Coordinates of C-alpha atoms in Angstrom, one line a residue:
Chain T
X1 CA -30.4 24.5 -0.1
X2 CA -29.5 23.6 3.7
X3 CA -26.6 26.4 3.8
X4 CA -29.6 29.1 2.7
X5 CA -31.9 27.4 5.5
X6 CA -29.5 27.6 7.8
X7 CA -28.6 31.0 7.3
X8 CA -31.7 32.2 6.9
X9 CA -33.3 31.0 10.4
X10 CA -29.6 31.7 12.1
X11 CA -29.9 35.3 10.9
X12 CA -33.2 35.5 12.0
X13 CA -32.8 34.0 15.3
X14 CA -29.9 36.4 16.1
X15 CA -31.6 39.5 14.9
X16 CA -35.6 38.9 15.5
X17 CA -35.8 36.3 18.3
X18 CA -38.9 34.6 18.2
X19 CA -39.5 35.9 14.5
X20 CA -37.6 32.7 13.5
X21 CA -40.1 30.2 13.2
X22 CA -42.3 32.6 11.1
X23 CA -39.7 32.4 8.3
X24 CA -40.8 29.9 5.6
X25 CA -38.3 27.9 3.9
X26 CA -37.8 27.9 0.2
X27 CA -38.0 24.3 0.1
X28 CA -37.8 21.0 2.2
X29 CA -36.0 20.7 5.1
X30 CA -32.8 19.5 3.5
X31 CA -29.1 19.2 4.7
X32 CA -26.3 18.6 1.9
X33 CA -23.5 16.7 2.0
X34 CA -21.4 17.8 -0.6
X35 CA -20.5 20.9 0.8
X36 CA -19.2 20.1 4.1
X37 CA -21.2 20.4 6.7
X38 CA -19.6 22.2 9.4
X39 CA -22.9 22.5 11.5
X40 CA -24.9 19.2 12.3
X41 CA -28.9 19.8 12.0
X42 CA -30.1 19.5 15.1
X43 CA -33.1 16.8 15.4
X44 CA -35.1 15.5 18.2
X45 CA -36.6 11.8 18.5
X46 CA -39.6 11.9 20.7
X47 CA -39.6 8.6 23.0
X48 CA -40.8 5.8 20.8
X49 CA -44.2 4.2 22.2
X50 CA -44.6 0.5 22.9
X51 CA -47.3 -0.8 21.4
X52 CA -47.0 -4.4 22.6
X53 CA -44.4 -6.4 23.9
X54 CA -41.1 -4.2 22.8
X55 CA -39.7 -4.6 25.8
X56 CA -35.8 -3.7 25.6
X57 CA -36.1 -3.5 21.9
X58 CA -37.9 -0.3 22.2
X59 CA -34.7 1.5 23.2
X60 CA -32.5 -0.1 21.2
X61 CA -34.4 0.3 18.1
X62 CA -34.8 4.2 18.9
X63 CA -31.1 4.5 20.2
X64 CA -30.0 2.6 16.7
X65 CA -31.6 5.0 14.7
X66 CA -30.2 8.1 16.3
X67 CA -26.6 6.4 16.2
X68 CA -27.0 6.0 12.2
X69 CA -28.1 9.5 11.8
X70 CA -25.5 11.2 14.2
X71 CA -22.6 8.6 13.1
X72 CA -23.0 10.6 9.8
X73 CA -21.9 13.9 11.4
X74 CA -24.5 15.5 9.7
X75 CA -27.3 15.6 12.4
X76 CA -27.4 16.3 16.0
X77 CA -29.7 14.8 18.5
X78 CA -31.2 16.9 20.9
X79 CA -31.3 14.8 24.3
X80 CA -34.4 13.5 25.6
X81 CA -33.9 15.5 28.7
X82 CA -34.6 18.7 27.0
X83 CA -37.7 17.5 25.3
X84 CA -40.7 19.8 26.5
X85 CA -43.5 17.7 24.2
X86 CA -44.2 14.0 25.8
X87 CA -46.8 12.8 23.4
X88 CA -49.2 9.9 24.8
X89 CA -49.3 7.9 21.9
X90 CA -47.8 7.5 18.2
X91 CA -51.1 9.1 16.8
X92 CA -51.0 12.0 18.9
X93 CA -51.0 15.3 17.0
X94 CA -47.3 17.2 17.0
X95 CA -47.0 19.9 19.4
X96 CA -44.7 21.9 17.2
X97 CA -44.3 24.8 19.2
X98 CA -42.6 22.4 22.0
X99 CA -39.9 21.2 19.6
X100 CA -39.5 24.5 17.7
X101 CA -38.7 26.0 21.3
X102 CA -35.8 23.6 21.8
X103 CA -34.8 24.3 18.2
X104 CA -35.4 21.0 16.9
X105 CA -35.4 21.5 13.1
X106 CA -36.7 17.7 12.5
X107 CA -38.7 15.7 14.6
X108 CA -38.8 11.5 14.6
X109 CA -41.6 10.1 16.0
X110 CA -42.1 6.4 16.5
X111 CA -43.5 2.7 17.7
X112 CA -42.2 -0.5 18.5
X113 CA -44.0 -3.7 18.8
X114 CA -43.4 -7.3 18.9
X115 CA -45.8 -10.2 17.9
X116 CA -45.3 -13.6 16.6
X117 CA -41.4 -13.4 16.6
X118 CA -41.6 -10.3 14.5
X119 CA -40.5 -6.7 15.6
X120 CA -42.3 -4.0 13.9
X121 CA -41.0 -0.4 13.5
X122 CA -43.2 2.5 12.5
X123 CA -42.2 6.0 11.9
X124 CA -42.9 9.6 11.0
X125 CA -40.7 12.5 10.3
X126 CA -41.8 15.9 10.5
X127 CA -40.3 19.5 9.4
X128 CA -40.6 21.2 12.6
X129 CA -40.4 24.7 11.4
X130 CA -42.8 24.3 8.5
X131 CA -44.9 22.6 10.7
X132 CA -45.4 19.7 8.2
X133 CA -44.6 15.7 7.7
X134 CA -41.9 15.3 5.8
X135 CA -43.2 12.2 3.6
X136 CA -45.7 9.4 4.9
X137 CA -45.0 7.8 8.0
X138 CA -43.8 4.2 7.1
X139 CA -43.4 1.0 9.0
X140 CA -40.9 -2.1 8.9
X141 CA -41.0 -5.5 10.1
X142 CA -38.3 -8.1 10.3
X143 CA -37.8 -11.2 12.6
X144 CA -36.8 -10.4 16.0
X145 CA -33.2 -11.1 15.3
X146 CA -33.2 -8.8 12.5
X147 CA -34.4 -5.8 14.6
X148 CA -31.5 -3.8 13.5
X149 CA -32.5 -3.9 10.0
X150 CA -35.9 -2.7 10.4
X151 CA -34.0 0.2 12.6
X152 CA -31.6 0.7 9.9
X153 CA -34.4 1.0 7.4
X154 CA -36.1 3.7 9.3
X155 CA -33.4 5.7 9.7
X156 CA -32.3 5.2 6.1
X157 CA -35.7 6.7 5.2
X158 CA -35.2 9.7 7.5
X159 CA -31.4 10.1 5.8
X160 CA -32.5 10.1 2.5
X161 CA -35.5 12.4 3.1
X162 CA -33.3 14.9 4.7
X163 CA -30.4 14.6 2.6
X164 CA -31.9 13.8 -0.9
X165 CA -29.2 11.2 -1.1
X166 CA -29.6 7.5 -1.3
X167 CA -29.9 5.2 2.0
X168 CA -26.9 3.2 2.9
X169 CA -27.5 2.2 6.5
X170 CA -29.0 -1.1 5.8
X171 CA -26.2 -2.9 4.0
X172 CA -23.5 -5.1 4.8
X173 CA -19.6 -5.0 4.7
X174 CA -17.1 -7.7 3.5
X175 CA -13.7 -7.4 4.9
X176 CA -10.4 -9.3 6.5
X177 CA -10.2 -10.0 9.9
X178 CA -6.6 -10.1 10.8
X179 CA -5.0 -11.9 14.1
X180 CA -1.1 -12.4 14.9
X181 CA 2.3 -11.2 14.3
X182 CA 2.8 -8.6 11.8
X183 CA 5.4 -11.2 10.0
X184 CA 2.9 -14.3 10.4
X185 CA -0.3 -12.3 10.2
X186 CA -3.5 -14.4 9.9
X187 CA -6.4 -13.4 7.8
X188 CA -9.8 -14.7 7.2
X189 CA -13.0 -13.4 5.5
X190 CA -15.8 -11.6 7.5
X191 CA -19.2 -9.9 6.7
X192 CA -20.6 -7.3 9.2
X193 CA -23.2 -4.5 8.9
X194 CA -22.1 -1.3 8.0
X195 CA -21.9 -0.3 11.6
X196 CA -19.6 -3.2 12.6
X197 CA -22.5 -5.4 14.3
X198 CA -23.6 -8.8 13.5
X199 CA -20.0 -10.3 12.4
X200 CA -20.1 -13.7 10.6
X201 CA -16.9 -15.1 9.3
X202 CA -16.7 -17.0 5.8
X203 CA -13.4 -18.4 6.0
X204 CA -11.3 -19.7 8.6
X205 CA -7.6 -18.3 9.1
X206 CA -5.6 -21.2 8.1
X207 CA -5.5 -20.0 4.4
X208 CA -4.2 -16.2 3.6
X209 CA -7.1 -14.3 2.1
X210 CA -7.3 -10.8 0.7
X211 CA -9.5 -8.4 -0.7
X212 CA -13.2 -9.8 -0.8
X213 CA -15.5 -8.1 -3.3
X214 CA -19.3 -8.5 -3.4
X215 CA -21.3 -9.2 -6.1
X216 CA -24.2 -6.8 -7.3
X217 CA -26.5 -8.4 -5.7
X218 CA -24.6 -9.3 -2.6
X219 CA -24.6 -13.2 -2.9
X220 CA -21.1 -13.9 -4.0
X221 CA -17.6 -13.2 -3.0
X222 CA -14.7 -12.4 -5.3
X223 CA -11.1 -12.5 -3.2
X224 CA -7.8 -14.0 -3.6
X225 CA -6.5 -17.0 -1.5
X226 CA -3.5 -18.7 -0.9
X227 CA -5.1 -21.8 -0.7
X228 CA -3.5 -23.3 -3.7
X229 CA 0.0 -22.1 -2.2
X230 CA -0.1 -19.4 -5.0
X231 CA -2.7 -16.2 -5.2
X232 CA -5.5 -17.4 -6.9
X233 CA -8.7 -15.4 -7.5
X234 CA -11.6 -17.3 -6.3
X235 CA -15.4 -17.0 -6.2
X236 CA -17.8 -17.9 -3.0
X237 CA -21.3 -18.4 -2.5
X238 CA -22.0 -16.2 0.6
X239 CA -24.9 -18.8 1.8
X240 CA -23.5 -21.8 1.1
X241 CA -19.5 -20.9 1.7
X242 CA -18.9 -23.2 -1.3
X243 CA -16.0 -21.7 -3.2
X244 CA -13.8 -22.0 -6.4
X245 CA -11.3 -20.9 -8.2
X246 CA -11.9 -18.4 -11.3
X247 CA -9.5 -19.4 -13.3
X248 CA -9.3 -23.1 -14.4
X249 CA -6.3 -22.9 -16.1
X250 CA -3.1 -23.1 -14.3
X251 CA -0.5 -20.2 -14.8
X252 CA 0.7 -17.5 -12.7
X253 CA -1.0 -15.7 -10.3
X254 CA -4.5 -14.1 -10.5
X255 CA -6.0 -11.4 -8.1
X256 CA -8.2 -8.1 -7.8
X257 CA -11.2 -9.9 -9.2
X258 CA -14.3 -7.5 -9.2
X259 CA -17.5 -7.6 -10.7
X260 CA -19.3 -5.5 -13.5
X261 CA -22.4 -3.8 -12.1
X262 CA -24.5 -6.0 -13.8
X263 CA -22.9 -9.4 -12.9
X264 CA -22.0 -10.1 -16.3
X265 CA -18.5 -9.8 -16.4
X266 CA -15.7 -10.3 -14.0
X267 CA -12.3 -8.1 -14.4
X268 CA -9.3 -9.3 -12.6
X269 CA -5.3 -9.3 -12.9
X270 CA -3.4 -12.0 -14.2
X271 CA 0.5 -12.4 -13.8
X272 CA 2.1 -14.5 -16.4
X273 CA 6.1 -14.5 -16.2
X274 CA 6.2 -11.6 -13.7
X275 CA 3.8 -9.1 -16.1
X276 CA 0.4 -8.4 -14.7
X277 CA -2.3 -7.3 -17.4
X278 CA -6.2 -7.0 -16.6
X279 CA -8.3 -9.6 -18.0
X280 CA -12.2 -9.8 -18.4
X281 CA -14.1 -12.9 -17.8
X282 CA -17.7 -14.2 -19.0
X283 CA -18.9 -14.8 -15.0
X284 CA -21.5 -17.7 -16.9
X285 CA -19.0 -19.6 -19.3
X286 CA -15.6 -18.4 -17.8
X287 CA -14.4 -17.4 -21.4
X288 CA -11.6 -14.6 -20.8
X289 CA -9.5 -12.3 -22.8
X290 CA -7.1 -9.9 -21.9
X291 CA -8.0 -6.2 -21.7
X292 CA -4.6 -4.8 -21.5
X293 CA -1.3 -6.0 -23.0
X294 CA 1.7 -3.9 -21.7
X295 CA 4.7 -4.9 -20.2
X296 CA 3.7 -2.5 -17.1
X297 CA 1.8 -3.6 -13.9
X298 CA -2.0 -3.1 -14.7
X299 CA -4.4 -3.9 -11.8
X300 CA -7.1 -2.9 -9.6
X301 CA -9.9 -2.8 -12.5
X302 CA -13.5 -1.2 -11.4
X303 CA -16.4 -0.9 -13.9
X304 CA -18.2 2.6 -14.0
X305 CA -21.7 1.9 -12.8
X306 CA -23.4 1.6 -16.3
X307 CA -20.7 -1.0 -17.0
X308 CA -19.1 1.0 -20.1
X309 CA -15.9 1.9 -18.8
X310 CA -12.8 0.6 -16.3
X311 CA -10.7 3.0 -14.1
X312 CA -7.3 1.0 -13.2
X313 CA -4.1 1.7 -12.3
X314 CA -0.8 1.3 -14.4
X315 CA 2.8 1.9 -13.6
X316 CA 3.4 2.4 -17.4
X317 CA 4.4 6.2 -16.9
X318 CA 7.1 4.7 -14.2
X319 CA 5.0 5.3 -11.3
X320 CA 1.8 4.0 -10.7
X321 CA -1.2 6.2 -11.6
X322 CA -5.0 5.9 -12.8
X323 CA -6.1 5.3 -16.2
X324 CA -10.0 4.7 -17.7
X325 CA -10.5 2.5 -20.8
X326 CA -13.5 1.3 -22.5
X327 CA -15.2 -2.1 -20.7
X328 CA -14.0 -3.6 -23.9
X329 CA -10.5 -2.6 -23.6
X330 CA -8.3 -0.3 -25.9
X331 CA -6.2 2.8 -25.4
X332 CA -6.4 3.9 -22.0
X333 CA -6.4 7.7 -20.9
X334 CA -4.5 9.0 -17.7
X335 CA -6.6 10.7 -15.2
X336 CA -4.2 11.2 -12.2
X337 CA -1.4 13.8 -12.7
X338 CA -0.5 14.6 -9.2
X339 CA 2.6 14.3 -7.2
X340 CA 3.1 10.5 -5.9
X341 CA 1.4 7.5 -6.5
X342 CA -2.0 6.3 -7.0
X343 CA -3.7 3.0 -6.6
X344 CA -6.8 1.2 -5.8
X345 CA -9.3 3.4 -8.4
X346 CA -13.3 2.7 -7.2
X347 CA -15.7 4.2 -9.4
X348 CA -18.7 5.9 -7.3
X349 CA -22.2 3.7 -7.5
X350 CA -23.5 7.1 -8.7
X351 CA -21.3 7.2 -11.2
X352 CA -19.7 11.1 -10.4
X353 CA -16.5 10.2 -8.7
X354 CA -13.5 7.7 -8.3
X355 CA -12.3 7.1 -4.9
X356 CA -8.1 6.4 -4.9
X357 CA -5.1 5.6 -2.8
X358 CA -2.4 7.9 -3.3
X359 CA 0.9 7.9 -1.6
X360 CA 2.7 11.5 -1.5
X361 CA 6.4 11.1 0.2
X362 CA 5.6 8.8 3.5
X363 CA 2.3 9.8 3.6
X364 CA -0.8 8.2 2.3
X365 CA -4.2 9.7 1.6
X366 CA -7.6 8.5 0.4
X367 CA -8.6 11.0 -2.3
X368 CA -11.9 11.5 -4.7
X369 CA -11.8 13.1 -7.7
X370 CA -14.2 13.3 -10.8
X371 CA -14.0 10.6 -13.6
X372 CA -12.0 12.8 -15.8
X373 CA -9.5 13.6 -13.2
X374 CA -10.4 16.9 -12.3
X375 CA -11.7 18.3 -8.5
X376 CA -9.0 16.0 -7.1
X377 CA -9.6 16.4 -3.3
X378 CA -7.8 14.3 -0.1
X379 CA -10.1 13.1 2.3
X380 CA -7.5 11.6 4.5
X381 CA -3.9 11.3 5.5
X382 CA -1.9 8.9 7.6
X383 CA 1.0 6.9 7.4
X384 CA -0.9 4.3 5.8
X385 CA -4.7 4.5 4.3
X386 CA -5.4 2.3 1.6
X387 CA -8.3 0.5 -0.3
X388 CA -11.0 2.8 -0.5
X389 CA -14.6 1.1 -0.9
X390 CA -18.0 2.9 -1.7
X391 CA -21.0 3.1 0.4
X392 CA -24.3 2.2 -1.6
X393 CA -25.2 5.8 -2.4
X394 CA -21.8 6.6 -3.1
X395 CA -21.5 9.5 -0.5
X396 CA -19.1 7.9 2.1
X397 CA -16.2 5.3 1.5
X398 CA -14.7 2.9 4.1
X399 CA -10.8 2.2 3.8
X400 CA -8.3 0.6 5.6
X401 CA -5.7 2.6 8.1
X402 CA -2.4 1.0 9.2
X403 CA -0.8 2.1 12.3
X404 CA 3.1 2.1 11.9
X405 CA 5.6 0.0 13.5
X406 CA 6.2 -3.4 15.1
X407 CA 2.8 -3.6 16.7
X408 CA 1.2 -1.8 13.9
X409 CA -2.3 -3.1 12.9
X410 CA -4.7 -2.3 10.4
X411 CA -8.3 -0.7 11.1
X412 CA -11.3 0.0 9.4
X413 CA -12.5 3.8 8.9
X414 CA -15.1 5.6 7.2
X415 CA -15.2 9.1 5.9
X416 CA -17.9 10.8 4.0
X417 CA -17.0 12.9 0.5
X418 CA -16.3 16.0 2.1
X419 CA -13.4 14.8 4.2
X420 CA -15.2 16.0 7.4
X421 CA -16.8 13.0 9.3
X422 CA -14.1 10.4 9.6
X423 CA -14.6 7.5 12.0
X424 CA -13.4 4.0 13.0
X425 CA -15.9 1.3 12.4
X426 CA -16.6 -0.2 15.9
X427 CA -14.9 -3.5 15.7
X428 CA -12.7 -5.7 18.4
X429 CA -9.6 -6.4 16.7
X430 CA -7.8 -5.6 13.6
X431 CA -9.4 -5.6 10.0
X432 CA -8.5 -4.7 6.4
X433 CA -10.1 -4.5 3.1
X434 CA -13.4 -3.5 3.7
X435 CA -15.8 -3.9 0.7
X436 CA -19.2 -2.2 1.1
X437 CA -21.9 -4.6 0.0
X438 CA -25.5 -3.1 -1.9
X439 CA -28.4 -1.8 0.0
X440 CA -30.4 -4.8 1.6
X441 CA -33.7 -5.2 -0.1
Chain A
X1 CA 18.7 -20.9 19.0
X2 CA 19.5 -20.5 15.3
X3 CA 22.1 -22.8 15.7
X4 CA 20.0 -25.2 17.3
X5 CA 17.6 -25.2 14.5
X6 CA 20.0 -25.6 11.7
X7 CA 21.6 -28.6 13.8
X8 CA 18.0 -30.1 14.3
X9 CA 17.2 -29.7 10.6
X10 CA 20.4 -31.4 9.6
X11 CA 19.7 -34.3 12.2
X12 CA 16.2 -34.9 10.6
X13 CA 17.6 -34.8 7.2
X14 CA 20.1 -37.7 8.3
X15 CA 17.5 -39.5 9.9
X16 CA 14.9 -39.5 6.8
X17 CA 18.0 -40.5 4.9
X18 CA 19.2 -43.5 7.2
X19 CA 15.3 -44.3 7.9
X20 CA 14.2 -47.2 5.4
X21 CA 10.6 -46.0 5.6
X22 CA 10.5 -42.3 5.7
X23 CA 7.1 -42.0 5.7
X24 CA 7.5 -43.0 9.8
X25 CA 9.9 -40.2 10.1
X26 CA 8.9 -39.4 14.0
X27 CA 8.6 -35.9 15.7
X28 CA 12.2 -34.1 16.3
X29 CA 13.5 -35.4 19.6
X30 CA 14.2 -33.2 22.4
X31 CA 18.2 -32.8 22.8
X32 CA 19.1 -32.7 26.3
X33 CA 22.3 -31.5 25.0
X34 CA 20.9 -28.4 23.1
X35 CA 22.2 -25.7 25.3
X36 CA 25.4 -27.3 26.0
X37 CA 26.6 -26.9 22.4
X38 CA 27.6 -23.4 22.5
X39 CA 31.5 -22.9 21.0
X40 CA 30.5 -26.7 18.9
X41 CA 31.1 -25.6 15.3
X42 CA 28.0 -26.6 13.2
X43 CA 27.8 -26.5 9.5
X44 CA 25.1 -27.8 6.9
X45 CA 26.1 -30.7 4.9
X46 CA 26.5 -30.2 1.2
X47 CA 23.5 -30.9 -0.6
X48 CA 21.0 -29.7 1.9
X49 CA 18.7 -26.7 1.7
X50 CA 20.4 -25.4 4.8
X51 CA 23.8 -25.5 2.6
X52 CA 22.1 -23.5 -0.1
X53 CA 21.2 -21.0 2.0
X54 CA 24.6 -21.0 3.8
X55 CA 26.8 -20.9 0.9
X56 CA 25.0 -19.3 -1.8
X57 CA 22.7 -16.9 0.0
X58 CA 18.9 -17.5 -0.5
X59 CA 17.8 -13.4 -0.6
X60 CA 18.4 -10.9 -2.7
X61 CA 17.3 -7.0 -2.5
X62 CA 15.7 -4.7 -4.3
X63 CA 15.5 -0.6 -4.6
X64 CA 11.9 0.9 -4.1
X65 CA 9.5 0.0 -6.9
X66 CA 12.4 -1.7 -8.8
X67 CA 12.9 -5.5 -9.9
X68 CA 15.8 -5.0 -11.8
X69 CA 18.7 -6.7 -10.3
X70 CA 21.7 -4.8 -8.4
X71 CA 25.2 -6.1 -9.2
X72 CA 25.3 -7.7 -5.6
X73 CA 21.7 -9.5 -6.3
X74 CA 23.6 -10.9 -9.4
X75 CA 26.5 -11.9 -7.6
X76 CA 24.2 -14.0 -5.2
X77 CA 21.9 -15.1 -7.9
X78 CA 25.1 -16.6 -9.5
X79 CA 26.0 -18.6 -6.7
X80 CA 22.4 -19.9 -6.1
X81 CA 22.8 -21.3 -10.4
X82 CA 26.1 -22.6 -9.2
X83 CA 24.5 -24.5 -6.3
X84 CA 21.3 -25.6 -8.4
X85 CA 23.6 -26.9 -11.3
X86 CA 25.5 -29.0 -8.9
X87 CA 22.3 -30.1 -7.0
X88 CA 20.0 -31.4 -9.9
X89 CA 17.8 -33.5 -7.8
X90 CA 16.4 -29.9 -6.0
X91 CA 13.9 -27.6 -7.5
X92 CA 13.3 -24.0 -6.3
X93 CA 10.2 -21.7 -5.3
X94 CA 11.3 -17.9 -5.6
X95 CA 9.5 -15.9 -3.4
X96 CA 8.8 -12.3 -4.2
X97 CA 8.2 -9.5 -1.5
X98 CA 7.6 -5.8 -1.0
X99 CA 7.6 -3.6 1.8
X100 CA 4.4 -2.4 3.3
X101 CA 4.3 1.3 1.6
X102 CA 2.1 0.6 -1.3
X103 CA -1.2 -1.0 -1.9
X104 CA -2.2 -4.3 -1.4
X105 CA -2.6 -5.2 -5.4
X106 CA 0.6 -3.1 -6.4
X107 CA 2.8 -4.9 -4.2
X108 CA 1.3 -8.4 -5.4
X109 CA 2.1 -7.5 -8.8
X110 CA 5.5 -5.9 -7.6
X111 CA 6.5 -9.1 -5.7
X112 CA 5.7 -11.4 -8.7
X113 CA 7.9 -9.3 -11.1
X114 CA 10.7 -9.5 -8.7
X115 CA 10.5 -13.1 -8.4
X116 CA 10.5 -13.2 -12.2
X117 CA 13.6 -11.1 -12.4
X118 CA 15.0 -13.7 -10.0
X119 CA 13.9 -16.6 -12.3
X120 CA 15.4 -15.1 -15.7
X121 CA 18.6 -14.7 -14.2
X122 CA 18.6 -18.3 -12.5
X123 CA 17.5 -19.9 -16.3
X124 CA 20.2 -17.6 -17.9
X125 CA 22.6 -19.3 -15.5
X126 CA 21.7 -22.6 -17.0
X127 CA 19.1 -23.7 -14.6
X128 CA 16.1 -25.6 -16.2
X129 CA 13.1 -23.7 -16.2
X130 CA 11.2 -26.5 -15.1
X131 CA 12.9 -26.7 -11.6
X132 CA 11.9 -23.0 -10.9
X133 CA 8.5 -21.7 -9.9
X134 CA 7.6 -18.5 -8.6
X135 CA 5.1 -16.8 -5.8
X136 CA 4.4 -13.3 -4.9
X137 CA 3.5 -12.5 -1.2
X138 CA 3.5 -8.7 -2.1
X139 CA 3.6 -7.1 1.5
X140 CA 1.8 -9.7 3.4
X141 CA 4.8 -11.6 4.6
X142 CA 7.5 -9.0 5.9
X143 CA 10.9 -10.3 7.4
X144 CA 11.4 -7.1 9.4
X145 CA 8.0 -5.6 11.3
X146 CA 9.5 -2.0 12.1
X147 CA 8.4 0.5 9.6
X148 CA 11.3 2.6 8.7
X149 CA 13.8 2.2 5.8
X150 CA 16.2 0.1 7.5
X151 CA 13.3 -2.2 7.9
X152 CA 11.9 -1.8 4.3
X153 CA 15.0 -2.3 2.5
X154 CA 14.9 -5.9 4.1
X155 CA 11.5 -6.7 2.8
X156 CA 12.0 -5.4 -0.6
X157 CA 13.2 -9.2 -1.8
X158 CA 13.1 -12.0 -3.2
X159 CA 13.8 -15.3 -1.5
X160 CA 14.7 -18.5 -3.3
X161 CA 13.4 -21.7 -1.2
X162 CA 15.2 -24.9 -2.7
X163 CA 13.6 -28.4 -1.6
X164 CA 14.2 -31.8 -2.9
X165 CA 12.4 -32.9 -6.0
X166 CA 13.8 -32.4 -9.8
X167 CA 10.6 -30.2 -10.6
X168 CA 7.0 -29.8 -11.1

């Protein structure tokens, strides 16, 4: 859809000059992620209006909305210095010709006010070349300390309307902060906004912790801790920080826990006498049973969004590969057949793809494939990339990239499913094991 | 420095043994002669963890992705078993490790497999299973920090750590 739009308008501009604006689109303004966007859509944000007490937040909100959109790689902001129209208020009718003249395809207008400890953010979105609003204007309010959430919500609306995809900016990511030398690394679990802001640490770094994973509603975290001296799958309440081992039974190590999409089940790996299999636990009662029973390593289970299937990794063929089985166990079906080793599969929340880590020779990749293993595509390549986690809309993954050598460090990066927009998450310091939580309410 | 640490560790053990109230064991005393003992032979006393490490060897290495024991590993483990059979008052924690090439989860499972291989071999050599425990560190605790095969070789390991105590 987008491609068609871009082609027609580009042709028109090249051949017919001013005739371009006359060309009607055959659908709403739309940019498609899936084909790999080479040319970002130009948009403008008309200077936001202070409707009372906004102060510094006026520019901060506007800048964050712009940063969210340009950070996707799908959009390019036309700088304010190029703007012709200078509307007096949020209600001033849009001077479409002025925005067409600078080739802004989408226009965002907005206003901010602060009252009673709350920030109120209003916005409208316009399709400049068809001269129409794109959806209704909306407003969001939040405590002034949460102004970023109001801005993310507005940006999410713009993103969703222009891409047809689900929103994801207003979300949190659990991760592991790392410090200290490589042979004595200290780790603690943190939670941050998707863009690296508002970090809160949930554990101190006195105990080695690995791989946090959110519950579907974001209220709890599963992770693996060495608090007992042995790797143990734990569950933590994100608000109270109270944590307990998942498995009261003493045995081998338990790790790699993950919730089912309805929160009713937890799947995890349990090791007994050196052999690792996948187990299922009733999150309410704690009752558990094995889902695999093989002498090979079975780990990294992840549910399909409808809860009916589980993808996991197993080295039953001699090397780690990806398999899918029913959520109640049974014979798994192998879905990865490429060269090298596959691991850490995660089912997209949209259900259409599985993201994974693949090692070929000395290189690591984050890749995606259809859930039957077809259309495999590598999104990244480096010395060591691992552990993808899906954004709530299933169109972006965050992962860990480790640099080589004695001073090598992990950093978080995100990439969209076309592999075209890879960027580091803005964080001061080393971090690993991201888990992208749900879209906030 | 290594020699000093060994020396101090033995000193502490002796002090503990001689002390009538081990709970009051104090901090390590700074030895003013610490830098003057070059050329003085220092060796671990029998019946200490240092002695185990020095005589039996505490580490066995594994090929990529493997947990089967090499002939070299079996020789070291036979020595470990011999030592443990002679020192019944000790138990052992076997740590399994992997190199950094591989995902965190897979390496945890692989480390467990390696530790278990060692445990099984020691049991086959007569060491009571109640004296042995395993833990996997996956790729979390490399011995060597470089990112070349030279370091990876040393990191794909299982380390047997003995400590006084008859079991668990």
